[in-house]
């Protein structure tokens, strides 16, 4: 079992929990206020991006995801 778990909710956000850090593209870490779980927006409508603020419900965001195996990465 990995130390970090990412759950993709149908019609909603990604939930990250466990041992993780979220950084911007410059590598600066977000202060998470001691949270051990956060929800990351998938709908693109959050006013608190990259975090989910629940707006996906009002936007009727739909995205159903089922776990699957990815193909092996392309060789360089
Ligand atoms: S997924 Fe919740 S606001 Fe975008």
Coordinates of N, CA and C and ligand atoms in Angstrom, one line a residue:
X1 N 0.9 -1.2 0.0 CA 0.0 0.0 0.0 C 0.9 1.2 0.0
X2 N 0.7 2.1 -1.0 CA 1.5 3.3 -1.0 C 1.2 4.3 0.1
X3 N 2.1 5.2 0.4 CA 1.9 6.2 1.4 C 0.9 7.3 1.0
X4 N 0.6 7.3 -0.3 CA -0.3 8.4 -0.8 C -1.4 7.7 -1.6
X5 N -2.6 8.1 -1.4 CA -3.7 7.6 -2.2 C -4.4 8.7 -2.9
X6 N -4.7 8.5 -4.2 CA -5.4 9.4 -5.0 C -6.7 8.8 -5.4
X7 N -7.8 9.4 -5.1 CA -9.1 8.8 -5.5 C -9.8 9.8 -6.4
X8 N -10.2 9.3 -7.6 CA -10.9 10.1 -8.6 C -12.4 9.9 -8.4
X9 N -13.1 10.9 -8.0 CA -14.5 10.9 -7.8 C -15.2 11.1 -9.1
X10 N -16.2 10.3 -9.4 CA -17.0 10.5 -10.6 C -17.7 11.9 -10.4
X11 N -17.7 12.7 -11.5 CA -18.3 14.0 -11.5 C -17.8 14.9 -10.4
X12 N -16.6 14.8 -10.0 CA -16.0 15.6 -8.9 C -14.5 15.6 -8.9
X13 N -14.0 16.0 -7.8 CA -12.5 16.2 -7.7 C -11.7 14.9 -7.6
X14 N -10.4 15.2 -7.5 CA -9.4 14.2 -7.1 C -9.2 14.4 -5.6
X15 N -9.2 13.3 -4.8 CA -8.9 13.5 -3.4 C -7.5 12.8 -3.2
X16 N -6.6 13.6 -2.6 CA -5.3 13.1 -2.3 C -5.2 13.0 -0.8
X17 N -4.7 11.9 -0.3 CA -4.6 11.7 1.1 C -3.4 10.9 1.4
X18 N -2.8 11.1 2.6 CA -1.7 10.4 3.0 C -0.5 11.3 3.2
X19 N 0.7 10.8 2.7 CA 1.9 11.5 2.8 C 2.2 12.2 1.4
X20 N 1.9 13.5 1.3 CA 2.1 14.2 0.0 C 2.5 15.6 0.2
X21 N 2.9 16.2 -0.9 CA 3.2 17.6 -0.9 C 2.7 18.1 -2.2
X22 N 2.1 19.3 -2.3 CA 1.7 19.9 -3.5 C 2.5 21.2 -3.7
X23 N 3.1 21.3 -4.9 CA 4.0 22.4 -5.2 C 3.5 23.1 -6.5
X24 N 3.8 24.4 -6.7 CA 3.5 25.0 -8.0 C 4.6 24.7 -8.9
X25 N 4.6 25.2 -10.2 CA 5.6 24.9 -11.2 C 7.0 25.4 -10.8
X26 N 7.1 26.3 -9.9 CA 8.4 26.7 -9.4 C 8.9 25.9 -8.3
X27 N 8.1 24.9 -7.9 CA 8.5 24.0 -6.8 C 8.2 24.6 -5.4
X28 N 7.5 25.7 -5.3 CA 7.1 26.2 -4.0 C 5.9 25.5 -3.5
X29 N 6.0 25.0 -2.2 CA 4.9 24.2 -1.7 C 3.8 25.0 -1.2
X30 N 2.6 24.5 -1.4 CA 1.3 25.1 -0.8 C 1.3 24.8 0.7
X31 N 1.0 25.8 1.5 CA 0.7 25.5 2.9 C -0.7 24.9 3.0
X32 N -0.7 23.8 3.6 CA -2.0 23.0 3.6 C -2.7 23.1 5.0
X33 N -2.1 23.9 5.9 CA -2.8 24.1 7.2 C -2.9 22.9 8.0
X34 N -2.0 21.9 7.8 CA -2.0 20.7 8.6 C -2.9 19.6 8.0
X35 N -3.5 19.9 6.9 CA -4.4 18.9 6.3 C -3.7 17.6 5.8
X36 N -4.3 16.5 6.0 CA -3.7 15.2 5.5 C -4.5 14.7 4.2
X37 N -5.4 15.5 3.8 CA -6.2 15.2 2.6 C -6.7 16.5 2.0
X38 N -6.7 16.6 0.7 CA -7.2 17.7 -0.1 C -7.9 17.2 -1.3
X39 N -8.8 18.0 -1.8 CA -9.5 17.7 -3.1 C -9.0 18.7 -4.1
X40 N -8.6 18.1 -5.3 CA -8.1 18.9 -6.4 C -9.2 19.0 -7.5
X41 N -9.4 20.2 -7.9 CA -10.5 20.4 -8.9 C -10.1 19.7 -10.3
X42 N -11.1 19.1 -10.8 CA -11.0 18.5 -12.2 C -11.9 19.2 -13.2
X43 N -12.9 20.0 -12.7 CA -13.8 20.6 -13.6 C -13.4 21.9 -14.2
X44 N -12.4 22.6 -13.6 CA -11.9 23.8 -14.1 C -12.7 25.1 -13.7
X45 N -13.6 24.9 -12.8 CA -14.5 26.0 -12.4 C -14.3 26.5 -11.0
X46 N -13.4 25.9 -10.2 CA -13.2 26.3 -8.8 C -12.7 27.7 -8.7
X47 N -13.2 28.5 -7.7 CA -12.6 29.8 -7.4 C -11.4 29.7 -6.5
X48 N -11.1 28.5 -6.1 CA -10.0 28.3 -5.2 C -9.0 27.3 -5.8
X49 N -8.8 27.4 -7.1 CA -8.0 26.5 -7.9 C -6.6 26.5 -7.3
X50 N -5.9 25.4 -7.2 CA -6.3 24.1 -7.8 C -7.2 23.2 -6.9
X51 N -7.7 23.8 -5.8 CA -8.5 23.0 -4.9 C -10.0 23.1 -5.3
X52 N -10.7 22.0 -5.0 CA -12.1 22.0 -5.3 C -12.8 22.9 -4.3
X53 N -13.8 23.6 -4.7 CA -14.7 24.4 -3.8 C -16.1 24.0 -3.9
X54 N -16.4 22.9 -4.6 CA -17.8 22.4 -4.7 C -18.5 22.9 -6.0
X55 N -17.9 23.8 -6.7 CA -18.6 24.4 -7.9 C -18.9 23.4 -8.9
X56 N -18.2 22.3 -9.0 CA -18.5 21.2 -10.0 C -20.0 20.8 -9.9
X57 N -20.6 20.9 -8.7 CA -22.0 20.5 -8.6 C -22.9 21.4 -9.3
X58 N -22.7 22.7 -9.2 CA -23.5 23.7 -9.9 C -23.2 23.8 -11.4
X59 N -22.0 23.3 -11.8 CA -21.7 23.3 -13.2 C -22.1 22.0 -13.9
X60 N -22.7 21.1 -13.1 CA -23.1 19.8 -13.6 C -22.0 19.1 -14.3
X61 N -20.8 19.2 -13.7 CA -19.6 18.5 -14.3 C -19.8 17.0 -14.3
X62 N -19.6 16.4 -15.5 CA -19.7 15.0 -15.6 C -18.4 14.4 -16.1
X63 N -17.9 13.4 -15.4 CA -16.7 12.6 -15.8 C -16.7 11.4 -15.0
X64 N -17.0 10.3 -15.6 CA -17.0 9.0 -14.9 C -15.7 8.3 -15.3
X65 N -15.0 7.8 -14.3 CA -13.7 7.2 -14.4 C -13.7 5.8 -13.8
X66 N -13.2 4.8 -14.6 CA -13.0 3.5 -14.1 C -11.5 3.1 -14.2
X67 N -11.0 2.5 -13.1 CA -9.6 2.2 -13.1 C -9.3 1.2 -14.2
X68 N -8.1 1.4 -14.8 CA -7.7 0.5 -15.9 C -6.2 0.5 -16.0
X69 N -5.6 -0.4 -16.7 CA -4.1 -0.5 -16.9 C -3.7 0.4 -18.1
X70 N -2.7 1.2 -17.9 CA -2.1 1.9 -19.0 C -1.1 1.1 -19.7
X71 N -0.9 1.4 -21.0 CA 0.2 0.7 -21.7 C 1.6 1.1 -21.2
X72 N 2.6 0.3 -21.4 CA 3.9 0.6 -21.0 C 4.3 2.0 -21.7
X73 N 5.1 2.8 -21.0 CA 5.6 4.0 -21.6 C 6.4 3.8 -22.8
X74 N 6.4 4.7 -23.7 CA 7.2 4.6 -24.9 C 8.7 4.7 -24.5
X75 N 9.5 3.9 -25.2 CA 11.0 3.9 -24.9 C 11.6 5.1 -25.6
X76 N 12.6 5.7 -24.9 CA 13.2 6.9 -25.5 C 14.0 6.6 -26.7
Ligands
LIG1 S1 -14.0 19.6 -9.2 FE1 -14.9 20.6 -7.6 S2 -14.9 22.7 -8.1 FE2 -14.0 21.6 -9.8

